GROMACS .gro file of C-alpha atoms in nm:
model
  130
    1UNK     CA    1  -1.451   0.015   0.362
    2UNK     CA    2  -1.574  -0.006   0.717
    3UNK     CA    3  -1.923   0.148   0.713
    4UNK     CA    4  -2.027   0.125   1.080
    5UNK     CA    5  -2.378   0.158   0.932
    6UNK     CA    6  -2.696  -0.033   1.004
    7UNK     CA    7  -2.915  -0.185   0.734
    8UNK     CA    8  -3.164   0.105   0.727
    9UNK     CA    9  -2.882   0.355   0.660
   10UNK     CA   10  -2.739   0.139   0.380
   11UNK     CA   11  -3.083   0.100   0.217
   12UNK     CA   12  -3.128   0.477   0.223
   13UNK     CA   13  -2.781   0.524   0.072
   14UNK     CA   14  -2.867   0.274  -0.203
   15UNK     CA   15  -3.185   0.466  -0.282
   16UNK     CA   16  -3.020   0.811  -0.281
   17UNK     CA   17  -2.728   0.699  -0.499
   18UNK     CA   18  -2.958   0.512  -0.741
   19UNK     CA   19  -2.797   0.170  -0.708
   20UNK     CA   20  -2.998  -0.139  -0.797
   21UNK     CA   21  -2.822  -0.393  -0.573
   22UNK     CA   22  -2.666  -0.401  -0.230
   23UNK     CA   23  -2.480  -0.653  -0.018
   24UNK     CA   24  -2.433  -0.550   0.343
   25UNK     CA   25  -2.261  -0.696   0.648
   26UNK     CA   26  -2.392  -0.546   0.971
   27UNK     CA   27  -2.141  -0.385   1.210
   28UNK     CA   28  -2.075  -0.529   1.554
   29UNK     CA   29  -2.166  -0.257   1.797
   30UNK     CA   30  -1.996   0.064   1.687
   31UNK     CA   31  -1.734  -0.105   1.468
   32UNK     CA   32  -1.715  -0.293   1.142
   33UNK     CA   33  -1.971  -0.338   0.871
   34UNK     CA   34  -1.908  -0.369   0.499
   35UNK     CA   35  -2.120  -0.268   0.204
   36UNK     CA   36  -2.108  -0.335  -0.169
   37UNK     CA   37  -2.339  -0.144  -0.406
   38UNK     CA   38  -2.371  -0.209  -0.780
   39UNK     CA   39  -2.594  -0.174  -1.085
   40UNK     CA   40  -2.712  -0.433  -1.335
   41UNK     CA   41  -2.437  -0.358  -1.587
   42UNK     CA   42  -2.244  -0.617  -1.385
   43UNK     CA   43  -2.347  -0.964  -1.281
   44UNK     CA   44  -2.199  -1.010  -0.933
   45UNK     CA   45  -2.196  -1.345  -0.756
   46UNK     CA   46  -2.092  -1.304  -0.392
   47UNK     CA   47  -1.972  -1.644  -0.282
   48UNK     CA   48  -1.794  -1.566   0.046
   49UNK     CA   49  -1.824  -1.301   0.313
   50UNK     CA   50  -1.716  -1.241   0.670
   51UNK     CA   51  -1.679  -0.935   0.890
   52UNK     CA   52  -1.370  -0.805   0.702
   53UNK     CA   53  -1.396  -0.954   0.355
   54UNK     CA   54  -1.632  -0.999   0.060
   55UNK     CA   55  -1.534  -1.228  -0.230
   56UNK     CA   56  -1.723  -1.197  -0.555
   57UNK     CA   57  -1.707  -1.321  -0.910
   58UNK     CA   58  -1.780  -1.032  -1.144
   59UNK     CA   59  -1.905  -1.067  -1.501
   60UNK     CA   60  -1.918  -0.746  -1.704
   61UNK     CA   61  -2.172  -0.911  -1.940
   62UNK     CA   62  -1.928  -0.856  -2.229
   63UNK     CA   63  -1.724  -1.172  -2.176
   64UNK     CA   64  -1.484  -1.043  -1.911
   65UNK     CA   65  -1.495  -1.225  -1.578
   66UNK     CA   66  -1.275  -1.166  -1.275
   67UNK     CA   67  -1.264  -1.228  -0.904
   68UNK     CA   68  -1.274  -0.934  -0.668
   69UNK     CA   69  -1.179  -0.930  -0.299
   70UNK     CA   70  -1.323  -0.634  -0.108
   71UNK     CA   71  -1.118  -0.610   0.211
   72UNK     CA   72  -1.124  -0.414   0.533
   73UNK     CA   73  -0.793  -0.494   0.702
   74UNK     CA   74  -0.817  -0.571   1.070
   75UNK     CA   75  -0.669  -0.279   1.269
   76UNK     CA   76  -0.479  -0.526   1.492
   77UNK     CA   77  -0.145  -0.627   1.333
   78UNK     CA   78  -0.160  -0.993   1.440
   79UNK     CA   79  -0.517  -1.038   1.324
   80UNK     CA   80  -0.439  -0.862   0.997
   81UNK     CA   81  -0.166  -1.118   0.923
   82UNK     CA   82  -0.408  -1.402   1.010
   83UNK     CA   83  -0.667  -1.242   0.785
   84UNK     CA   84  -0.426  -1.228   0.491
   85UNK     CA   85  -0.325  -1.593   0.542
   86UNK     CA   86  -0.693  -1.692   0.537
   87UNK     CA   87  -0.758  -1.486   0.223
   88UNK     CA   88  -0.469  -1.641   0.033
   89UNK     CA   89  -0.533  -1.995   0.163
   90UNK     CA   90  -0.901  -1.970   0.068
   91UNK     CA   91  -0.825  -1.880  -0.293
   92UNK     CA   92  -1.069  -2.052  -0.529
   93UNK     CA   93  -0.938  -1.871  -0.833
   94UNK     CA   94  -1.031  -2.040  -1.158
   95UNK     CA   95  -0.750  -1.878  -1.353
   96UNK     CA   96  -0.942  -1.551  -1.370
   97UNK     CA   97  -0.781  -1.214  -1.303
   98UNK     CA   98  -0.807  -1.103  -0.940
   99UNK     CA   99  -0.849  -0.763  -0.782
  100UNK     CA  100  -0.785  -0.687  -0.414
  101UNK     CA  101  -0.935  -0.356  -0.313
  102UNK     CA  102  -1.023  -0.183   0.012
  103UNK     CA  103  -0.877  -0.037   0.327
  104UNK     CA  104  -0.586  -0.258   0.430
  105UNK     CA  105  -0.528  -0.054   0.749
  106UNK     CA  106  -0.157  -0.040   0.676
  107UNK     CA  107   0.108   0.168   0.505
  108UNK     CA  108   0.369   0.075   0.246
  109UNK     CA  109   0.611   0.357   0.320
  110UNK     CA  110   0.690   0.604   0.597
  111UNK     CA  111   0.571   0.892   0.375
  112UNK     CA  112   0.212   0.771   0.422
  113UNK     CA  113   0.235   0.811   0.801
  114UNK     CA  114   0.117   1.137   0.954
  115UNK     CA  115   0.147   1.210   1.324
  116UNK     CA  116   0.324   1.048   1.614
  117UNK     CA  117   0.484   0.706   1.643
  118UNK     CA  118   0.638   0.631   1.305
  119UNK     CA  119   0.648   0.266   1.202
  120UNK     CA  120   0.987   0.103   1.186
  121UNK     CA  121   1.110   0.009   0.840
  122UNK     CA  122   1.130  -0.357   0.944
  123UNK     CA  123   0.764  -0.351   1.055
  124UNK     CA  124   0.662  -0.204   0.718
  125UNK     CA  125   0.847  -0.486   0.537
  126UNK     CA  126   0.679  -0.749   0.755
  127UNK     CA  127   0.330  -0.616   0.694
  128UNK     CA  128   0.344  -0.603   0.316
  129UNK     CA  129   0.034  -0.780   0.186
  130UNK     CA  130   0.209  -0.929  -0.115
   0.00000   0.00000   0.00000
């Protein structure tokens, strides 16, 4: 999720929530920023990060390993499509299960839309992340 938070705020959050580890990407001005907090029950190897995406290999220390993509979808439609192309093209999966989680900044159906300016059905089909 987009945190919009500086390092000092994230460190305080880590302390108050009793997490042992943190990975933080600073926001640019008033926008952006990502944060991942975890405890030692998992071994997490973050091997890629950028302003909208963190890729990590997660080991639950019980023999289960998977790849996790923590994503904040770019609010701009064109950039969001570019982002998804980069994510899928940069796939280093070693045959491990993958999880894509985050705020994709998009909807899958009209029922998710509240307020003015409904999205056209064709636009919803185009923006599917699958």
